Short mmCIF file of C-alpha atoms and ligand atoms in Angstrom, two decimals:
data_model
loop_
_atom_site.label_atom_id
_atom_site.label_comp_id
_atom_site.label_asym_id
_atom_site.label_seq_id
_atom_site.Cartn_x
_atom_site.Cartn_y
_atom_site.Cartn_z
CA MET A 24 -10.21 8.39 18.21
CA ALA A 25 -12.63 11.09 17.03
CA LEU A 26 -14.22 9.94 13.81
CA GLU A 27 -14.35 12.13 10.74
CA LYS A 28 -16.08 11.95 7.39
CA PHE A 29 -15.78 13.52 3.97
CA ILE A 30 -18.70 15.45 2.58
CA ILE A 31 -18.55 15.56 -1.19
CA GLU A 32 -20.75 17.51 -3.58
CA GLY A 33 -20.53 15.58 -6.82
CA GLY A 34 -20.57 16.68 -10.42
CA ARG A 35 -17.49 18.87 -10.82
CA PRO A 36 -14.87 17.77 -13.37
CA LEU A 37 -11.37 17.76 -11.89
CA LYS A 38 -9.04 20.21 -13.62
CA GLY A 39 -5.45 21.26 -13.00
CA GLU A 40 -2.18 19.84 -11.81
CA VAL A 41 -1.33 17.74 -8.81
CA THR A 42 1.86 16.22 -7.37
CA VAL A 43 2.14 12.67 -6.11
CA MET A 44 3.62 11.84 -2.67
CA GLY A 45 6.38 9.35 -1.94
CA SER A 46 5.36 5.71 -2.00
CA LYS A 47 3.71 4.45 1.18
CA ASN A 48 4.54 0.84 0.42
CA SER A 49 8.20 1.69 -0.21
CA ALA A 50 8.59 3.99 2.75
CA LEU A 51 7.27 1.47 5.30
CA PRO A 52 9.78 -1.37 4.69
CA ILE A 53 12.56 1.19 4.15
CA LEU A 54 11.87 2.66 7.59
CA ALA A 55 11.85 -0.87 9.05
CA ALA A 56 15.24 -1.49 7.40
CA THR A 57 16.81 1.34 9.43
CA VAL A 58 16.96 -1.18 12.31
CA LEU A 59 19.85 -2.78 10.37
CA ALA A 60 22.02 0.34 10.22
CA ASP A 61 25.02 1.08 12.44
CA SER A 62 24.70 4.82 11.81
CA PRO A 63 21.79 7.22 11.12
CA CYS A 64 19.76 7.27 7.89
CA ASP A 65 18.32 10.34 6.19
CA ILE A 66 15.30 9.58 4.00
CA GLY A 67 13.45 11.95 1.69
CA ASN A 68 10.01 11.74 0.06
CA VAL A 69 8.52 9.85 3.03
CA PRO A 70 4.78 10.57 2.89
CA ARG A 71 2.99 12.10 5.89
CA LEU A 72 0.53 9.33 6.65
CA ARG A 73 -1.07 7.61 9.58
CA ASP A 74 0.68 4.33 8.66
CA VAL A 75 4.07 6.03 8.71
CA ASP A 76 3.27 7.49 12.14
CA VAL A 77 2.28 4.05 13.45
CA LEU A 78 5.50 2.50 12.18
CA ALA A 79 7.51 5.35 13.70
CA ARG A 80 5.87 4.56 17.06
CA ILE A 81 6.73 0.87 16.71
CA LEU A 82 10.31 1.71 15.77
CA GLY A 83 10.43 4.03 18.78
CA GLU A 84 9.48 1.05 20.98
CA LEU A 85 12.36 -0.82 19.31
CA GLY A 86 14.94 1.83 20.16
CA VAL A 87 14.99 3.62 16.78
CA LYS A 88 14.42 7.36 16.98
CA ILE A 89 12.47 8.66 13.99
CA GLU A 90 12.23 12.42 13.47
CA ARG A 91 11.12 14.61 10.60
CA ASN A 92 13.15 17.78 10.06
CA ALA A 93 11.92 21.15 8.79
CA LEU A 94 12.49 20.10 5.17
CA GLY A 95 10.27 17.07 5.67
CA ARG A 96 13.14 14.54 5.55
CA VAL A 97 13.08 11.66 8.00
CA HIS A 98 16.08 11.03 10.23
CA ALA A 99 16.30 7.53 11.72
CA ALA A 100 18.88 6.67 14.37
CA VAL A 101 19.22 3.45 16.36
CA LEU A 102 19.70 4.41 20.00
CA ASP A 103 19.04 1.13 21.79
CA GLU A 104 19.57 -2.36 20.37
CA THR A 105 18.33 -4.23 23.43
CA LYS A 106 14.67 -3.91 22.50
CA SER A 107 13.12 -6.54 20.24
CA PHE A 108 9.46 -6.63 21.23
CA ALA A 109 6.72 -5.38 18.87
CA PRO A 110 3.40 -5.57 20.76
CA TYR A 111 0.00 -6.65 19.42
CA GLU A 112 -1.58 -3.25 20.13
CA LEU A 113 0.72 -1.65 17.54
CA VAL A 114 1.30 -4.47 15.02
CA SER A 115 -2.42 -5.17 14.73
CA MET A 116 -2.94 -1.53 13.66
CA MET A 117 -0.85 -2.07 10.56
CA ARG A 118 0.31 -5.28 8.95
CA ALA A 119 3.35 -3.71 7.33
CA SER A 120 4.88 -3.46 10.79
CA PHE A 121 5.44 -7.24 10.61
CA CYS A 122 8.45 -6.45 8.44
CA VAL A 123 10.43 -5.37 11.49
CA LEU A 124 10.80 -9.12 12.15
CA GLY A 125 13.54 -9.82 9.57
CA PRO A 126 15.72 -6.81 10.49
CA LEU A 127 15.39 -7.39 14.26
CA LEU A 128 16.34 -11.02 13.91
CA ALA A 129 19.29 -10.36 11.62
CA LYS A 130 20.69 -7.48 13.65
CA ARG A 131 19.78 -8.34 17.23
CA GLY A 132 19.48 -12.15 17.07
CA TYR A 133 16.06 -12.13 18.72
CA ALA A 134 12.61 -10.80 17.92
CA LYS A 135 9.20 -11.09 19.50
CA VAL A 136 6.66 -9.67 17.09
CA SER A 137 2.90 -10.01 17.28
CA LEU A 138 1.14 -11.91 14.51
CA PRO A 139 -0.78 -9.21 12.69
CA GLY A 140 -4.10 -11.07 12.34
CA GLY A 141 -6.62 -10.64 9.53
CA CYS A 142 -7.86 -7.34 8.18
CA ALA A 143 -10.71 -5.93 6.12
CA ILE A 144 -9.23 -7.15 2.84
CA GLY A 145 -8.92 -10.76 3.92
CA ASP A 146 -7.01 -13.39 5.83
CA ARG A 147 -3.47 -12.25 4.92
CA PRO A 148 -1.26 -15.06 6.27
CA VAL A 149 2.48 -14.67 7.02
CA ASP A 150 3.55 -18.28 6.38
CA LEU A 151 5.93 -17.24 3.58
CA HIS A 152 7.73 -14.76 5.85
CA LEU A 153 8.25 -17.49 8.44
CA LYS A 154 9.23 -20.11 5.87
CA GLY A 155 11.93 -17.80 4.53
CA LEU A 156 13.33 -16.90 7.94
CA ARG A 157 13.37 -20.56 8.99
CA ALA A 158 15.30 -21.38 5.79
CA LEU A 159 17.86 -18.77 6.89
CA GLY A 160 18.34 -20.78 10.09
CA ALA A 161 16.05 -18.93 12.48
CA GLU A 162 14.33 -20.85 15.22
CA ILE A 163 10.71 -19.75 15.26
CA LYS A 164 7.99 -20.47 17.79
CA ILE A 165 4.46 -19.13 17.86
CA GLU A 166 3.29 -18.49 21.41
CA HIS A 167 0.15 -16.67 22.53
CA GLY A 168 -0.22 -14.82 19.24
CA TYR A 169 3.44 -13.83 19.03
CA VAL A 170 6.22 -14.94 16.71
CA ILE A 171 9.34 -15.53 18.76
CA ALA A 172 12.39 -15.85 16.53
CA THR A 173 16.01 -16.44 17.47
CA ALA A 174 19.24 -16.94 15.54
CA LYS A 175 22.89 -16.39 16.49
CA ARG A 176 23.70 -15.44 12.93
CA LEU A 177 21.45 -16.18 9.97
CA ARG A 178 22.92 -18.29 7.17
CA GLY A 179 22.30 -17.74 3.45
CA ALA A 180 20.04 -20.27 1.73
CA ASN A 181 18.02 -20.94 -1.41
CA ILE A 182 14.42 -19.99 -0.68
CA TYR A 183 11.35 -20.53 -2.84
CA LEU A 184 8.89 -17.80 -1.85
CA GLY A 185 5.90 -18.49 -4.12
CA GLY A 186 2.52 -19.02 -2.45
CA ASN A 187 -0.94 -19.94 -3.72
CA SER A 188 -1.58 -16.34 -4.75
CA GLY A 189 1.88 -15.74 -6.20
CA SER A 190 4.75 -13.97 -4.50
CA SER A 191 4.60 -11.92 -1.31
CA VAL A 192 5.72 -8.28 -1.37
CA LEU A 193 6.42 -7.82 2.34
CA GLY A 194 7.57 -11.47 2.60
CA THR A 195 10.24 -10.75 -0.01
CA ALA A 196 11.12 -7.52 1.82
CA ASN A 197 11.47 -9.31 5.17
CA ILE A 198 13.75 -12.01 3.75
CA MET A 199 15.83 -9.60 1.69
CA MET A 200 16.49 -7.45 4.77
CA ALA A 201 17.34 -10.44 6.95
CA ALA A 202 19.59 -12.01 4.30
CA SER A 203 21.57 -8.78 3.89
CA LEU A 204 23.31 -9.46 7.22
CA ALA A 205 23.34 -13.29 6.95
CA GLU A 206 26.51 -15.30 6.54
CA GLY A 207 26.84 -16.40 2.90
CA THR A 208 24.59 -16.09 -0.12
CA THR A 209 20.79 -16.21 -0.28
CA VAL A 210 18.79 -16.72 -3.45
CA ILE A 211 15.07 -15.90 -3.31
CA GLU A 212 13.16 -17.69 -6.08
CA HIS A 213 9.67 -16.47 -6.98
CA ALA A 214 10.46 -13.17 -5.32
CA ALA A 215 7.93 -10.35 -5.63
CA CYS A 216 9.06 -7.91 -8.32
CA GLU A 217 6.98 -4.88 -7.30
CA PRO A 218 8.79 -1.51 -7.70
CA GLU A 219 8.63 -1.14 -3.91
CA VAL A 220 10.79 -4.27 -3.49
CA GLU A 221 13.28 -2.82 -5.95
CA ASP A 222 13.24 0.47 -4.03
CA LEU A 223 13.99 -1.30 -0.76
CA ALA A 224 16.85 -3.18 -2.45
CA ARG A 225 18.31 0.12 -3.67
CA PHE A 226 18.11 1.49 -0.13
CA LEU A 227 19.85 -1.59 1.29
CA ILE A 228 22.54 -1.35 -1.40
CA GLU A 229 23.11 2.28 -0.40
CA MET A 230 23.61 0.98 3.13
CA GLY A 231 26.27 -1.42 1.89
CA ALA A 232 24.27 -4.57 1.09
CA SER A 233 25.09 -6.73 -1.91
CA ILE A 234 21.86 -7.47 -3.82
CA GLU A 235 21.32 -8.45 -7.45
CA GLY A 236 18.13 -9.07 -9.37
CA ALA A 237 15.62 -7.04 -7.31
CA GLY A 238 12.70 -6.28 -9.61
CA SER A 239 12.87 -9.81 -11.06
CA HIS A 240 11.61 -13.12 -9.66
CA ARG A 241 15.15 -14.16 -8.63
CA ILE A 242 17.03 -12.06 -6.08
CA LYS A 243 20.57 -12.89 -5.00
CA ILE A 244 21.85 -11.44 -1.72
CA ARG A 245 25.43 -11.85 -0.51
CA GLY A 246 25.40 -11.25 3.22
CA VAL A 247 27.71 -8.59 4.66
CA ARG A 248 29.00 -8.01 8.22
CA ARG A 249 27.53 -4.56 8.74
CA LEU A 250 25.33 -1.94 7.14
CA GLU A 251 25.74 1.81 7.55
CA GLY A 252 23.21 4.63 7.40
CA CYS A 253 22.72 6.45 4.11
CA SER A 254 20.78 9.22 2.45
CA TYR A 255 17.93 8.10 0.21
CA GLU A 256 14.84 9.26 -1.74
CA VAL A 257 11.69 7.11 -1.80
CA ILE A 258 10.07 6.53 -5.23
CA PRO A 259 6.71 8.17 -6.08
CA ASP A 260 3.52 6.38 -5.03
CA ARG A 261 2.17 4.61 -8.11
CA ILE A 262 -1.13 3.80 -6.40
CA GLU A 263 -1.85 7.40 -5.41
CA ALA A 264 -0.86 8.49 -8.93
CA ALA A 265 -3.28 6.06 -10.58
CA THR A 266 -6.04 6.89 -8.08
CA LEU A 267 -5.79 10.55 -9.12
CA LEU A 268 -5.79 9.62 -12.83
CA MET A 269 -8.90 7.49 -12.32
CA ALA A 270 -10.64 10.24 -10.34
CA ALA A 271 -9.88 12.69 -13.14
CA ALA A 272 -11.24 10.33 -15.80
CA ALA A 273 -14.36 9.46 -13.79
CA THR A 274 -15.27 13.15 -13.37
CA ARG A 275 -14.55 13.72 -17.08
CA GLY A 276 -11.83 16.17 -16.20
CA GLU A 277 -8.39 17.19 -17.41
CA VAL A 278 -5.55 16.69 -14.97
CA ILE A 279 -1.77 16.58 -15.07
CA VAL A 280 -0.29 14.29 -12.44
CA ARG A 281 3.33 15.13 -11.54
CA ASN A 282 6.13 13.20 -9.80
CA ILE A 283 5.07 9.90 -11.29
CA ASP A 284 7.07 7.03 -12.74
CA PRO A 285 4.90 5.93 -15.68
CA THR A 286 6.91 2.72 -16.16
CA HIS A 287 5.37 1.47 -12.89
CA LEU A 288 1.86 1.74 -14.31
CA GLU A 289 1.92 -0.16 -17.63
CA ALA A 290 -0.96 -2.48 -16.66
CA VAL A 291 -3.04 0.52 -15.63
CA PHE A 292 -2.33 2.41 -18.86
CA ASP A 293 -3.28 -0.70 -20.81
CA LYS A 294 -6.72 -0.70 -19.16
CA LEU A 295 -7.17 3.07 -19.51
CA ARG A 296 -6.40 2.69 -23.22
CA GLU A 297 -8.89 -0.18 -23.51
CA ALA A 298 -11.48 2.04 -21.83
CA GLY A 299 -10.82 4.79 -24.38
CA ILE A 300 -9.45 7.22 -21.80
CA GLY A 301 -7.03 9.72 -23.33
CA PHE A 302 -3.68 10.19 -21.62
CA ASN A 303 -0.25 11.48 -22.45
CA ARG A 304 2.82 10.26 -20.61
CA ASN A 305 6.18 11.90 -20.19
CA CYS A 306 9.12 10.75 -18.15
CA LYS A 307 7.71 12.17 -14.88
CA THR A 308 4.19 13.36 -15.64
CA VAL A 309 0.98 11.93 -17.02
CA ALA A 310 -1.85 14.07 -18.38
CA VAL A 311 -5.30 12.54 -18.56
CA SER A 312 -8.41 13.92 -20.20
CA MET A 313 -11.82 12.40 -20.64
CA SER A 314 -15.08 13.69 -22.05
CA GLY A 315 -17.54 10.82 -22.42
CA ARG A 316 -18.16 7.52 -20.69
CA PRO A 317 -15.40 4.88 -20.66
CA LYS A 318 -15.76 1.66 -22.64
CA GLU A 319 -16.14 -1.54 -20.65
CA VAL A 320 -13.03 -3.45 -19.51
CA GLU A 321 -12.26 -6.87 -18.15
CA LEU A 322 -9.49 -7.15 -15.60
CA THR A 323 -7.93 -9.50 -13.09
CA THR A 324 -5.61 -8.26 -10.36
CA LEU A 325 -2.22 -9.94 -10.41
CA PRO A 326 1.22 -9.48 -8.85
CA TYR A 327 3.37 -6.83 -10.56
CA PRO A 328 3.59 -6.16 -13.48
CA GLY A 329 -0.10 -7.16 -13.57
CA PHE A 330 -3.00 -4.87 -12.63
CA PRO A 331 -2.58 -4.02 -8.89
CA THR A 332 -5.14 -5.19 -6.36
CA ASP A 333 -4.59 -1.78 -4.72
CA LEU A 334 -6.38 -0.16 -7.69
CA GLN A 335 -9.22 -2.62 -8.20
CA ALA A 336 -11.75 -0.64 -6.13
CA GLN A 337 -10.92 2.75 -7.70
CA MET A 338 -11.13 1.29 -11.22
CA MET A 339 -14.48 -0.25 -10.33
CA ALA A 340 -15.79 3.14 -9.21
CA LEU A 341 -14.69 4.56 -12.58
CA MET A 342 -16.36 1.75 -14.51
CA CYS A 343 -19.68 2.39 -12.74
CA PHE A 344 -19.92 5.07 -15.46
CA GLY A 345 -18.85 2.70 -18.26
CA GLN A 346 -20.78 2.20 -21.48
CA GLY A 347 -21.17 -1.54 -21.01
CA ALA A 348 -20.56 -4.33 -18.51
CA SER A 349 -17.07 -4.52 -16.99
CA VAL A 350 -15.70 -7.61 -15.30
CA PHE A 351 -13.39 -7.46 -12.25
CA THR A 352 -11.66 -10.40 -10.58
CA ASP A 353 -9.42 -9.96 -7.55
CA ALA A 354 -7.04 -12.92 -7.66
CA ILE A 355 -4.80 -11.57 -4.87
CA TYR A 356 -7.41 -10.79 -2.22
CA PRO A 357 -10.71 -12.57 -3.06
CA GLU A 358 -12.44 -10.81 -0.15
CA ARG A 359 -11.37 -7.31 -1.12
CA LEU A 360 -14.83 -6.32 -2.32
CA HIS A 361 -16.47 -4.51 0.60
CA HIS A 362 -16.81 -1.39 -1.54
CA VAL A 363 -19.30 -3.21 -3.77
CA ALA A 364 -22.16 -2.99 -1.27
CA GLU A 365 -21.37 0.70 -0.68
CA LEU A 366 -21.25 1.51 -4.40
CA LYS A 367 -24.62 -0.24 -4.71
CA ARG A 368 -26.01 2.10 -2.06
CA MET A 369 -25.15 4.88 -4.49
CA GLY A 370 -27.09 3.17 -7.28
CA ALA A 371 -24.27 1.17 -8.93
CA ARG A 372 -25.32 -2.04 -10.61
CA VAL A 373 -22.86 -4.77 -9.63
CA LEU A 374 -23.32 -8.53 -9.66
CA ARG A 375 -20.88 -10.57 -7.60
CA VAL A 376 -19.99 -14.25 -7.74
CA ASN A 377 -17.10 -15.20 -5.41
CA ASN A 378 -14.20 -12.89 -6.25
CA THR A 379 -15.62 -11.73 -9.58
CA CYS A 380 -17.88 -8.72 -10.10
CA VAL A 381 -19.74 -7.59 -13.17
CA VAL A 382 -20.30 -3.84 -13.14
CA ILE A 383 -23.06 -2.63 -15.43
CA GLY A 384 -22.12 0.93 -16.28
CA GLY A 385 -24.69 3.71 -16.07
CA GLU A 386 -25.11 7.45 -16.59
CA ARG A 387 -25.06 8.43 -12.94
CA LEU A 388 -24.77 7.51 -9.29
CA GLN A 389 -26.61 9.19 -6.45
CA GLY A 390 -24.92 10.72 -3.44
CA ALA A 391 -25.47 8.70 -0.25
CA PRO A 392 -23.93 8.05 3.14
CA VAL A 393 -21.32 5.30 2.69
CA MET A 394 -18.60 3.71 4.78
CA ALA A 395 -14.94 3.09 3.91
CA SER A 396 -13.91 -0.45 4.88
CA ASP A 397 -10.25 -0.07 3.94
CA LEU A 398 -7.91 2.43 2.37
CA ARG A 399 -8.53 1.69 -1.31
CA ALA A 400 -12.26 1.06 -0.85
CA GLY A 401 -12.36 4.51 0.76
CA ALA A 402 -10.62 6.09 -2.24
CA ALA A 403 -13.10 4.36 -4.56
CA LEU A 404 -16.05 5.80 -2.64
CA VAL A 405 -14.52 9.26 -2.87
CA ILE A 406 -14.22 8.84 -6.67
CA ALA A 407 -17.85 7.70 -6.82
CA GLY A 408 -18.90 10.66 -4.67
CA LEU A 409 -17.06 13.14 -6.91
CA CYS A 410 -19.21 11.99 -9.83
CA ALA A 411 -22.51 11.37 -8.06
CA GLU A 412 -25.57 13.61 -8.11
CA GLY A 413 -25.91 15.39 -4.78
CA GLU A 414 -24.04 14.90 -1.55
CA THR A 415 -22.03 11.86 -0.49
CA HIS A 416 -20.81 11.35 3.06
CA VAL A 417 -17.86 8.96 3.22
CA ARG A 418 -17.50 7.71 6.79
CA ARG A 419 -14.52 6.10 8.55
CA ILE A 420 -12.02 8.12 6.58
CA TYR A 421 -9.26 7.18 9.00
CA HIS A 422 -8.72 4.37 6.50
CA ILE A 423 -8.05 6.92 3.76
CA ASP A 424 -5.67 8.85 6.03
CA ARG A 425 -3.56 5.71 6.33
CA GLY A 426 -2.42 5.96 2.74
CA TYR A 427 -3.31 9.25 1.00
CA GLU A 428 -1.49 12.41 2.08
CA ASN A 429 -3.69 15.54 2.03
CA PHE A 430 -6.20 13.69 -0.14
CA GLU A 431 -9.02 16.20 0.16
CA GLN A 432 -6.69 19.21 -0.23
CA LYS A 433 -5.31 17.72 -3.44
CA LEU A 434 -8.79 17.06 -4.80
CA ARG A 435 -9.96 20.53 -3.75
CA SER A 436 -7.00 22.08 -5.60
CA LEU A 437 -8.39 20.34 -8.69
CA GLY A 438 -11.80 21.90 -8.18
CA ALA A 439 -13.59 19.21 -6.19
CA SER A 440 -16.08 20.10 -3.52
CA ILE A 441 -14.91 17.94 -0.62
CA ARG A 442 -14.57 18.79 3.04
CA ARG A 443 -13.76 16.97 6.25
CA GLU A 444 -16.06 17.14 9.24
CA ALA A 445 -16.42 15.45 12.58
CA ASP A 446 -18.64 12.42 12.21
CA GLU A 447 -21.33 12.67 14.83
CA ALA A 448 -23.27 9.61 13.68
CA PRO A 449 -23.31 6.90 16.34
CA GLU A 450 -20.97 3.95 15.78
CA LYS A 451 -23.38 1.07 15.54
CA PRO A 452 -22.40 -2.58 15.82
CA PRO A 453 -22.77 -4.28 12.42
CA ALA A 454 -26.30 -5.53 11.70
CA LEU A 455 -26.64 -9.29 12.05
N1 LIG B 23 0.34 -14.46 1.14
C1 LIG B 23 0.46 -15.74 1.61
N2 LIG B 23 1.40 -15.99 2.58
C2 LIG B 23 2.21 -15.01 3.07
C3 LIG B 23 2.08 -13.71 2.57
C4 LIG B 23 1.13 -13.45 1.60
O1 LIG B 23 -0.26 -16.64 1.19
O2 LIG B 23 3.04 -15.31 3.94
C5 LIG B 23 -0.68 -14.17 0.10
C6 LIG B 23 -1.67 -13.09 0.51
O3 LIG B 23 -2.75 -13.64 1.25
C7 LIG B 23 -2.09 -12.53 -0.82
C8 LIG B 23 -0.82 -12.62 -1.64
O4 LIG B 23 0.00 -13.60 -0.99
O5 LIG B 23 -3.07 -13.34 -1.40
C9 LIG B 23 -0.05 -11.34 -1.77
O6 LIG B 23 0.16 -10.77 -0.51
P1 LIG B 23 1.46 -9.94 -0.16
O7 LIG B 23 2.23 -10.64 0.90
O8 LIG B 23 2.19 -9.62 -1.41
O9 LIG B 23 0.85 -8.62 0.47
P2 LIG B 23 1.59 -7.70 1.52
O10 LIG B 23 3.02 -7.73 1.23
O11 LIG B 23 1.13 -8.04 2.89
C10 LIG B 23 1.56 -5.51 0.12
C11 LIG B 23 0.98 -4.14 0.22
C12 LIG B 23 -0.53 -4.19 0.04
C13 LIG B 23 -0.82 -4.81 -1.32
C14 LIG B 23 -0.15 -6.18 -1.42
C15 LIG B 23 -0.32 -6.84 -2.77
C16 LIG B 23 2.46 -3.01 1.72
C17 LIG B 23 2.66 -2.31 3.00
N3 LIG B 23 1.29 -3.56 1.52
O12 LIG B 23 0.99 -6.28 1.18
O13 LIG B 23 -0.96 -2.84 0.04
O14 LIG B 23 -2.21 -4.94 -1.49
O15 LIG B 23 1.26 -6.07 -1.15
O16 LIG B 23 0.23 -6.04 -3.77
O17 LIG B 23 3.35 -3.01 0.90
C18 LIG B 23 -2.49 -1.06 0.31
O18 LIG B 23 -1.54 -0.28 0.12
O19 LIG B 23 -3.70 -0.70 0.32
C19 LIG B 23 -2.19 -2.48 0.55
C20 LIG B 23 -3.04 -3.31 1.13
#
């Protein structure tokens, strides 16, 4: 893969209007759920992202044909139900692909899916997914890095899905999809209540599933015999929306973000308010405007409706310009702090103890070469670069391409100086 980088000239306030894409973290499990359908699905608002392309490839290996038509809608049709093998080479590229396990098992009675392994944001176990599927009657073996799951027909059960860090979003998705075709009723206690789980439930209901309570900690699923294809629209991406709002505030700009569901961002608005950042929300748009430096905040990432871990890095970049000392704790992914060292290269003052960071706000950062370690860390470095003095080169932007559609074009349309170039710098092994 040819590497690319962003070159950003900092110091321009973002101004204008921008439209948010469909939700990545909704679209991925929804695409996985098409395995369950007996007829084709037609899905709108699916973002054009690297992660979506990877999942489409995996689904292709599993006999599901995924095509995008001229209007940008995705057509998914199951052509071959004999395939149930998701190889390591593909699953290790993207953890979300693990959520083909539940649908394959429920629909085809057998699945061999690679364990995803760790990633840059931490260990990320899948024990809750497996616990839930076992409770539904699946026989599960782990062999040579693969989960091999079999079941003639899954049976409904009461499943407690809480883990040490709270509920699991994709774990809940996997079990909800599998239980939709199980015999009898399943109740998931301590279910994740993220909007993306609710979106998946709405999609499954459109397909003919019987699901109550999605969006709460208790989801009840009455299994049905078959599910049909349907036409569906994915919800807007709340993380992209908030990233753009934070970028606008950090650059002291004035931006209207469109195609947003503000009710999905209450925890974020609460922190923006605390920081003294002015915003105006409507039913589908949010306008943000900022002139000075934000006030310090203290935040801990939590499962929804708490402050999302997927916005911790971007908010930290914003608070590098705060008036005082801000405190960040990531309670979901304690290791999700690789951006700290990169922000420090740009002159940020950050003290870290375990999963807590104290960010001492300052007037400015300096442009520097920095490296994205994951998608959200990459977005945070872009925000920092947009505000820094001089030029910032953000390397390994393939991470950013996984989850932000046309990121640099959107920022450029708001007046940012950001361009993409081939990254000629040699890939060095990490220093020991
Ligand atoms: N966990 C377990 N056991 C499990 C599953 C999860 O202990 O079997 C723990 C995790 O280690 C973590 C916590 O539970 O501490 C929450 O993890 P969760 O399972 O909810 O994460 P996920 O479903 O794998 C999704 C998003 C992530 C987002 C997290 C948390 C998708 C495709 N991914 O992952 O999004 O950070 O929920 O909200 O929906 C991103 O978009 O950048 C991203 C990483």
